[in-house]
């Protein structure tokens, strides 16, 4: 039987509560469908700091590196506000991203019909939306050197960040976007600022060349990133896959995500390069939201972002497309049935707890 290894890092705050609902799905799939998931669990963030004095231990880091995929909950909370900078909860997530070399961040923006009225945009603009933002995650202005504040000696200081991209970094993120587009509506829109940035000129050239060399069957368009921001709120359904750099991707993916409603609904995936021997990519899946200390421990967090992150894991790490589609359909079904956690509450809906929402999704999946 195939075994599929999953390393679970629930983290802090609502992380463990939402991960528990994914564990129910994993147990169901193992028991009823012979899915063969083998899970192990570790500590990350504040809970790891309390246990080991660091945001993730070397032993858990080794397990994350060895697993087929990592499921990550959330980290942080006021309890750890004063821990030293190197040991702060977020350092655990940053180390995972760095050591696993996760250069591609995938953020889908999907509008569930039942939640279309919760968007700040009109229903016809948003209903049926299904786009994917592919953001370069390990390069660009957040990491480029020099990165410094210098004292100019005349009462002035100068802050410098450096936007820098090499050909290979653009080629590999473009490749991810084109390959994903082939599994969707086969369209990629690349966004940069080639009108004012040299890195944008190179980005445009390399994406164009990568397309011509390997992905000519995919429809490619280019858009300036500022215009892309406008188009995302004007008519987002024109897009399928958007590929962009670290800085623009950070902003555009937040804009796209908020088109569809609550933080409690938003999944993400971060992927590394394929292993030359096995073809497998290192991968980490996590909700976009944080540890929500204001509602932690109350059993009222929305588990859908975590569950949808698991669906992404099935799709991208295990090619279990049918199962991923069935989980997404189960989420749509319970929303259609009017079940709501507090963050997505609407008129006439039925309030449910984290566990009730998870149980309903497992039941809808089992019936689907
Ligand atoms: P947050 O995402 O934790 O919460 C923002 C608001 O959204 C809160 O009101 C919260 O109750 C609500 N919310 C978030 N997820 C929800 C869910 N699943 N269901 C219902 N409501 C939900 O962001 P924040 O308050 O800015 O940060 C809280 C802590 O989380 C901080 O320590 C921060 O550093 C950390 N954080 C961690 C991550 C991560 O682990 N990747 C990301 C962002 C923030």
Short mmCIF file of N, CA and C in Angstrom, two decimals, residues 161-296:
data_model
loop_
_atom_site.label_atom_id
_atom_site.label_comp_id
_atom_site.label_asym_id
_atom_site.label_seq_id
_atom_site.Cartn_x
_atom_site.Cartn_y
_atom_site.Cartn_z
N UNK A 161 16.67 49.28 0.34
CA UNK A 161 16.34 47.88 0.07
C UNK A 161 16.67 47.65 -1.39
N UNK A 162 17.05 46.44 -1.73
CA UNK A 162 17.50 46.17 -3.10
C UNK A 162 16.60 45.12 -3.75
N UNK A 163 15.99 45.51 -4.85
CA UNK A 163 15.18 44.57 -5.60
C UNK A 163 16.11 43.87 -6.59
N UNK A 164 16.29 42.56 -6.42
CA UNK A 164 17.22 41.86 -7.30
C UNK A 164 16.64 40.49 -7.66
N UNK A 165 16.68 40.18 -8.95
CA UNK A 165 16.26 38.86 -9.43
C UNK A 165 17.25 38.35 -10.46
N UNK A 166 17.63 37.08 -10.35
CA UNK A 166 18.45 36.43 -11.37
C UNK A 166 17.55 35.60 -12.28
N UNK A 167 18.08 35.30 -13.47
CA UNK A 167 17.29 34.58 -14.48
C UNK A 167 16.66 33.31 -13.91
N UNK A 168 17.49 32.50 -13.19
CA UNK A 168 16.97 31.20 -12.75
C UNK A 168 15.78 31.33 -11.81
N UNK A 169 15.79 32.42 -11.01
CA UNK A 169 14.68 32.60 -10.06
C UNK A 169 13.37 32.89 -10.79
N UNK A 170 13.49 33.65 -11.89
CA UNK A 170 12.28 33.99 -12.65
C UNK A 170 11.83 32.78 -13.46
N UNK A 171 12.81 32.07 -14.04
CA UNK A 171 12.45 30.87 -14.83
C UNK A 171 11.68 29.86 -14.00
N UNK A 172 12.17 29.60 -12.76
CA UNK A 172 11.54 28.52 -11.99
C UNK A 172 10.16 28.90 -11.48
N UNK A 173 9.95 30.19 -11.13
CA UNK A 173 8.60 30.57 -10.67
C UNK A 173 7.64 30.63 -11.87
N UNK A 174 8.16 31.06 -13.02
CA UNK A 174 7.31 31.07 -14.22
C UNK A 174 6.92 29.64 -14.58
N UNK A 175 7.87 28.71 -14.45
CA UNK A 175 7.58 27.30 -14.76
C UNK A 175 6.46 26.76 -13.88
N UNK A 176 6.50 27.09 -12.58
CA UNK A 176 5.43 26.66 -11.67
C UNK A 176 4.09 27.22 -12.15
N UNK A 177 4.07 28.50 -12.50
CA UNK A 177 2.80 29.13 -12.91
C UNK A 177 2.26 28.49 -14.19
N UNK A 178 3.14 28.25 -15.17
CA UNK A 178 2.67 27.65 -16.43
C UNK A 178 2.16 26.22 -16.20
N UNK A 179 2.89 25.47 -15.38
CA UNK A 179 2.46 24.09 -15.13
C UNK A 179 1.11 24.05 -14.41
N UNK A 180 0.92 24.95 -13.45
CA UNK A 180 -0.37 24.98 -12.75
C UNK A 180 -1.49 25.42 -13.69
N UNK A 181 -1.18 26.38 -14.58
CA UNK A 181 -2.21 26.85 -15.52
C UNK A 181 -2.71 25.70 -16.39
N UNK A 182 -1.79 24.80 -16.75
CA UNK A 182 -2.20 23.66 -17.58
C UNK A 182 -3.23 22.77 -16.88
N UNK A 183 -3.23 22.79 -15.55
CA UNK A 183 -4.21 21.97 -14.82
C UNK A 183 -5.49 22.76 -14.56
N UNK A 184 -5.54 24.01 -15.01
CA UNK A 184 -6.70 24.88 -14.74
C UNK A 184 -7.27 25.38 -16.08
N UNK A 185 -7.32 26.71 -16.26
CA UNK A 185 -7.89 27.26 -17.51
C UNK A 185 -6.82 27.66 -18.52
N UNK A 186 -5.57 27.28 -18.24
CA UNK A 186 -4.47 27.42 -19.20
C UNK A 186 -4.11 28.87 -19.54
N UNK A 187 -4.28 29.78 -18.57
CA UNK A 187 -3.93 31.18 -18.82
C UNK A 187 -3.03 31.70 -17.70
N UNK A 188 -1.95 32.39 -18.09
CA UNK A 188 -1.08 33.03 -17.10
C UNK A 188 -0.99 34.51 -17.41
N UNK A 189 -1.14 35.34 -16.39
CA UNK A 189 -0.86 36.78 -16.53
C UNK A 189 0.34 37.08 -15.63
N UNK A 190 1.42 37.60 -16.22
CA UNK A 190 2.62 37.95 -15.47
C UNK A 190 2.58 39.44 -15.15
N UNK A 191 2.86 39.78 -13.89
CA UNK A 191 2.79 41.19 -13.47
C UNK A 191 4.13 41.67 -12.93
N UNK A 192 4.56 42.82 -13.40
CA UNK A 192 5.79 43.48 -12.93
C UNK A 192 5.66 44.97 -13.21
N UNK A 193 6.76 45.71 -13.03
CA UNK A 193 6.76 47.14 -13.33
C UNK A 193 7.93 47.43 -14.27
N UNK A 194 7.84 46.88 -15.48
CA UNK A 194 8.95 47.04 -16.43
C UNK A 194 9.08 48.48 -16.92
N UNK A 195 8.03 49.29 -16.69
CA UNK A 195 8.11 50.69 -17.12
C UNK A 195 9.04 51.52 -16.24
N UNK A 196 9.29 51.06 -15.00
CA UNK A 196 10.15 51.85 -14.09
C UNK A 196 11.23 51.03 -13.39
N UNK A 197 11.24 49.71 -13.58
CA UNK A 197 12.21 48.89 -12.83
C UNK A 197 12.97 47.95 -13.76
N UNK A 198 14.30 47.92 -13.63
CA UNK A 198 15.12 47.01 -14.46
C UNK A 198 14.78 45.56 -14.15
N UNK A 199 14.53 45.28 -12.88
CA UNK A 199 14.18 43.90 -12.54
C UNK A 199 12.86 43.51 -13.21
N UNK A 200 12.01 44.50 -13.45
CA UNK A 200 10.76 44.25 -14.16
C UNK A 200 10.99 43.95 -15.63
N UNK A 201 11.96 44.65 -16.22
CA UNK A 201 12.32 44.39 -17.64
C UNK A 201 12.82 42.95 -17.77
N UNK A 202 13.72 42.57 -16.85
CA UNK A 202 14.26 41.20 -16.91
C UNK A 202 13.16 40.18 -16.66
N UNK A 203 12.32 40.44 -15.67
CA UNK A 203 11.20 39.53 -15.34
C UNK A 203 10.37 39.28 -16.60
N UNK A 204 10.02 40.37 -17.29
CA UNK A 204 9.19 40.27 -18.49
C UNK A 204 9.88 39.44 -19.57
N UNK A 205 11.17 39.71 -19.77
CA UNK A 205 11.95 38.99 -20.80
C UNK A 205 12.01 37.49 -20.50
N UNK A 206 12.32 37.18 -19.23
CA UNK A 206 12.53 35.76 -18.88
C UNK A 206 11.21 34.99 -18.92
N UNK A 207 10.13 35.61 -18.44
CA UNK A 207 8.83 34.92 -18.50
C UNK A 207 8.46 34.66 -19.96
N UNK A 208 8.69 35.66 -20.81
CA UNK A 208 8.36 35.52 -22.24
C UNK A 208 9.19 34.40 -22.86
N UNK A 209 10.49 34.36 -22.54
CA UNK A 209 11.37 33.34 -23.12
C UNK A 209 11.02 31.94 -22.60
N UNK A 210 10.70 31.85 -21.31
CA UNK A 210 10.34 30.55 -20.72
C UNK A 210 9.07 30.02 -21.37
N UNK A 211 8.15 30.92 -21.61
CA UNK A 211 6.89 30.57 -22.26
C UNK A 211 7.16 30.03 -23.67
N UNK A 212 7.96 30.78 -24.43
CA UNK A 212 8.22 30.38 -25.83
C UNK A 212 8.95 29.04 -25.89
N UNK A 213 9.87 28.83 -24.94
CA UNK A 213 10.69 27.61 -24.99
C UNK A 213 9.93 26.36 -24.55
N UNK A 214 9.06 26.49 -23.55
CA UNK A 214 8.50 25.27 -22.95
C UNK A 214 6.98 25.24 -22.81
N UNK A 215 6.34 26.40 -22.87
CA UNK A 215 4.91 26.43 -22.50
C UNK A 215 4.07 27.21 -23.51
N UNK A 216 4.39 27.10 -24.78
CA UNK A 216 3.70 27.90 -25.80
C UNK A 216 2.21 27.57 -25.89
N UNK A 217 1.82 26.40 -25.37
CA UNK A 217 0.40 26.03 -25.39
C UNK A 217 -0.43 26.81 -24.36
N UNK A 218 0.24 27.46 -23.40
CA UNK A 218 -0.48 28.24 -22.37
C UNK A 218 -0.62 29.68 -22.88
N UNK A 219 -1.78 30.29 -22.64
CA UNK A 219 -1.97 31.69 -23.03
C UNK A 219 -1.23 32.59 -22.03
N UNK A 220 -0.34 33.44 -22.53
CA UNK A 220 0.42 34.34 -21.65
C UNK A 220 0.08 35.79 -21.95
N UNK A 221 -0.23 36.55 -20.91
CA UNK A 221 -0.36 38.00 -21.05
C UNK A 221 0.54 38.66 -20.00
N UNK A 222 0.83 39.93 -20.24
CA UNK A 222 1.63 40.71 -19.27
C UNK A 222 0.81 41.92 -18.84
N UNK A 223 0.99 42.32 -17.59
CA UNK A 223 0.28 43.51 -17.10
C UNK A 223 1.18 44.22 -16.11
N UNK A 224 1.17 45.54 -16.12
CA UNK A 224 1.90 46.25 -15.08
C UNK A 224 1.21 45.98 -13.74
N UNK A 225 2.00 45.82 -12.69
CA UNK A 225 1.44 45.35 -11.42
C UNK A 225 0.41 46.32 -10.84
N UNK A 226 0.59 47.63 -11.08
CA UNK A 226 -0.41 48.58 -10.55
C UNK A 226 -1.73 48.43 -11.31
N UNK A 227 -1.63 48.25 -12.63
CA UNK A 227 -2.85 48.01 -13.40
C UNK A 227 -3.49 46.70 -12.98
N UNK A 228 -2.64 45.71 -12.65
CA UNK A 228 -3.16 44.42 -12.20
C UNK A 228 -3.98 44.57 -10.93
N UNK A 229 -3.51 45.43 -10.02
CA UNK A 229 -4.26 45.68 -8.79
C UNK A 229 -5.64 46.24 -9.09
N UNK A 230 -5.67 47.17 -10.05
CA UNK A 230 -6.97 47.76 -10.43
C UNK A 230 -7.88 46.71 -11.05
N UNK A 231 -7.31 45.90 -11.97
CA UNK A 231 -8.13 44.90 -12.65
C UNK A 231 -8.65 43.84 -11.68
N UNK A 232 -7.88 43.56 -10.64
CA UNK A 232 -8.31 42.55 -9.66
C UNK A 232 -9.60 42.97 -8.95
N UNK A 233 -9.76 44.26 -8.71
CA UNK A 233 -11.00 44.69 -8.04
C UNK A 233 -12.07 45.10 -9.05
N UNK A 234 -11.68 45.35 -10.32
CA UNK A 234 -12.67 45.72 -11.33
C UNK A 234 -13.37 44.50 -11.90
N UNK A 235 -12.55 43.52 -12.42
CA UNK A 235 -13.13 42.32 -13.04
C UNK A 235 -12.18 41.14 -12.82
N UNK A 236 -12.15 40.60 -11.60
CA UNK A 236 -11.15 39.57 -11.27
C UNK A 236 -11.30 38.29 -12.09
N UNK A 237 -12.51 38.04 -12.61
CA UNK A 237 -12.71 36.77 -13.32
C UNK A 237 -11.97 36.70 -14.65
N UNK A 238 -11.36 37.80 -15.10
CA UNK A 238 -10.55 37.76 -16.32
C UNK A 238 -9.27 36.94 -16.12
N UNK A 239 -8.89 36.70 -14.85
CA UNK A 239 -7.62 36.01 -14.58
C UNK A 239 -7.83 34.53 -14.29
N UNK A 240 -6.77 33.76 -14.58
CA UNK A 240 -6.72 32.37 -14.14
C UNK A 240 -5.55 32.24 -13.17
N UNK A 241 -4.31 32.23 -13.69
CA UNK A 241 -3.12 32.22 -12.84
C UNK A 241 -2.39 33.56 -13.02
N UNK A 242 -2.03 34.18 -11.90
CA UNK A 242 -1.22 35.40 -11.93
C UNK A 242 0.14 35.03 -11.35
N UNK A 243 1.23 35.39 -12.06
CA UNK A 243 2.57 35.14 -11.51
C UNK A 243 3.26 36.48 -11.32
N UNK A 244 3.86 36.64 -10.14
CA UNK A 244 4.48 37.92 -9.86
C UNK A 244 5.57 37.77 -8.79
N UNK A 245 6.28 38.86 -8.54
CA UNK A 245 7.44 38.76 -7.66
C UNK A 245 7.02 38.80 -6.18
N UNK A 246 8.00 38.83 -5.30
CA UNK A 246 7.73 38.72 -3.88
C UNK A 246 6.94 39.91 -3.34
N UNK A 247 7.39 41.12 -3.69
CA UNK A 247 6.75 42.33 -3.17
C UNK A 247 5.34 42.51 -3.75
N UNK A 248 5.24 42.49 -5.08
CA UNK A 248 3.91 42.69 -5.68
C UNK A 248 2.98 41.53 -5.31
N UNK A 249 3.56 40.34 -5.21
CA UNK A 249 2.74 39.17 -4.86
C UNK A 249 2.18 39.28 -3.45
N UNK A 250 2.97 39.85 -2.55
CA UNK A 250 2.53 40.03 -1.18
C UNK A 250 1.24 40.86 -1.17
N UNK A 251 1.27 41.96 -1.93
CA UNK A 251 0.11 42.86 -1.92
C UNK A 251 -1.04 42.33 -2.77
N UNK A 252 -0.72 41.87 -3.96
CA UNK A 252 -1.80 41.44 -4.86
C UNK A 252 -2.52 40.21 -4.31
N UNK A 253 -1.79 39.34 -3.62
CA UNK A 253 -2.47 38.15 -3.09
C UNK A 253 -3.37 38.53 -1.92
N UNK A 254 -3.00 39.55 -1.15
CA UNK A 254 -3.91 40.01 -0.09
C UNK A 254 -5.16 40.65 -0.68
N UNK A 255 -4.98 41.42 -1.75
CA UNK A 255 -6.14 42.04 -2.41
C UNK A 255 -7.06 40.93 -2.94
N UNK A 256 -6.47 39.97 -3.64
CA UNK A 256 -7.27 38.90 -4.24
C UNK A 256 -7.99 38.10 -3.17
N UNK A 257 -7.29 37.84 -2.06
CA UNK A 257 -7.88 37.04 -1.00
C UNK A 257 -9.09 37.74 -0.41
N UNK A 258 -8.95 39.02 -0.19
CA UNK A 258 -10.04 39.74 0.47
C UNK A 258 -11.26 39.94 -0.42
N UNK A 259 -11.10 39.67 -1.73
CA UNK A 259 -12.27 39.74 -2.61
C UNK A 259 -13.33 38.76 -2.14
N UNK A 260 -12.87 37.68 -1.49
CA UNK A 260 -13.79 36.58 -1.25
C UNK A 260 -14.22 36.46 0.20
N UNK A 261 -13.82 37.35 1.08
CA UNK A 261 -14.37 37.31 2.43
C UNK A 261 -13.36 37.07 3.52
N UNK A 262 -13.70 36.22 4.50
CA UNK A 262 -12.97 36.15 5.77
C UNK A 262 -11.62 35.46 5.68
N UNK A 263 -10.73 35.92 6.55
CA UNK A 263 -9.43 35.28 6.73
C UNK A 263 -9.56 33.79 7.06
N UNK A 264 -10.64 33.44 7.72
CA UNK A 264 -10.85 32.06 8.15
C UNK A 264 -11.12 31.10 7.01
N UNK A 265 -11.19 31.63 5.76
CA UNK A 265 -11.50 30.80 4.59
C UNK A 265 -10.29 30.56 3.69
N UNK A 266 -9.14 31.20 3.99
CA UNK A 266 -8.09 31.30 2.97
C UNK A 266 -6.92 30.34 3.17
N UNK A 267 -6.72 29.41 2.23
CA UNK A 267 -5.59 28.48 2.33
C UNK A 267 -4.38 28.99 1.54
N UNK A 268 -3.23 28.34 1.74
CA UNK A 268 -2.07 28.64 0.89
C UNK A 268 -1.15 27.42 0.86
N UNK A 269 -0.29 27.44 -0.17
CA UNK A 269 0.73 26.39 -0.29
C UNK A 269 2.05 27.06 -0.61
N UNK A 270 3.14 26.48 -0.11
CA UNK A 270 4.47 26.96 -0.50
C UNK A 270 5.27 25.76 -0.96
N UNK A 271 5.81 25.85 -2.18
CA UNK A 271 6.47 24.71 -2.80
C UNK A 271 7.94 25.00 -3.09
N UNK A 272 8.76 23.95 -3.04
CA UNK A 272 10.16 24.05 -3.42
C UNK A 272 10.38 23.47 -4.82
N UNK A 273 11.64 23.32 -5.18
CA UNK A 273 11.97 22.76 -6.49
C UNK A 273 11.78 21.24 -6.47
N UNK A 274 11.47 20.63 -7.62
CA UNK A 274 11.35 19.17 -7.64
C UNK A 274 12.70 18.52 -7.35
N UNK A 275 12.68 17.47 -6.55
CA UNK A 275 13.89 16.69 -6.28
C UNK A 275 14.31 16.01 -7.59
N UNK A 276 15.58 16.14 -8.00
CA UNK A 276 15.99 15.58 -9.30
C UNK A 276 15.78 14.06 -9.37
N UNK A 277 15.90 13.38 -8.23
CA UNK A 277 15.77 11.92 -8.24
C UNK A 277 14.31 11.48 -8.24
N UNK A 278 13.48 12.11 -7.38
CA UNK A 278 12.11 11.61 -7.20
C UNK A 278 11.06 12.46 -7.91
N UNK A 279 11.43 13.69 -8.28
CA UNK A 279 10.45 14.60 -8.88
C UNK A 279 9.52 15.24 -7.86
N UNK A 280 9.68 14.85 -6.58
CA UNK A 280 8.79 15.41 -5.55
C UNK A 280 9.28 16.78 -5.09
N UNK A 281 8.32 17.65 -4.82
CA UNK A 281 8.67 18.97 -4.30
C UNK A 281 8.48 18.98 -2.78
N UNK A 282 9.40 19.65 -2.06
CA UNK A 282 9.12 19.93 -0.65
C UNK A 282 7.93 20.88 -0.62
N UNK A 283 7.08 20.75 0.39
CA UNK A 283 5.87 21.56 0.38
C UNK A 283 5.34 21.78 1.78
N UNK A 284 4.84 22.98 2.00
CA UNK A 284 4.22 23.33 3.28
C UNK A 284 2.87 23.99 2.99
N UNK A 285 1.86 23.57 3.72
CA UNK A 285 0.50 24.07 3.50
C UNK A 285 0.02 24.73 4.78
N UNK A 286 -0.55 25.92 4.66
CA UNK A 286 -0.95 26.65 5.87
C UNK A 286 -2.08 27.62 5.53
N UNK A 287 -2.96 27.86 6.52
CA UNK A 287 -3.95 28.92 6.31
C UNK A 287 -3.24 30.27 6.28
N UNK A 288 -3.90 31.25 5.66
CA UNK A 288 -3.31 32.59 5.60
C UNK A 288 -3.40 33.29 6.97
N UNK A 289 -4.42 32.91 7.76
CA UNK A 289 -4.62 33.63 9.02
C UNK A 289 -3.56 33.27 10.06
N UNK A 290 -3.53 34.09 11.13
CA UNK A 290 -2.62 33.84 12.23
C UNK A 290 -3.26 33.02 13.34
N UNK A 291 -2.71 33.17 14.55
CA UNK A 291 -3.12 32.31 15.66
C UNK A 291 -4.38 32.81 16.37
N UNK A 292 -4.89 33.97 15.95
CA UNK A 292 -6.15 34.53 16.47
C UNK A 292 -6.27 34.40 17.99
N UNK A 293 -5.36 35.01 18.75
CA UNK A 293 -5.40 34.85 20.21
C UNK A 293 -6.72 35.32 20.82
N UNK A 294 -7.40 36.24 20.13
CA UNK A 294 -8.66 36.78 20.69
C UNK A 294 -9.76 35.72 20.77
N UNK A 295 -9.67 34.66 19.96
CA UNK A 295 -10.73 33.63 20.01
C UNK A 295 -10.16 32.24 20.34
N UNK A 296 -8.84 32.16 20.58
CA UNK A 296 -8.22 30.85 20.83
C UNK A 296 -8.80 30.20 22.08
#
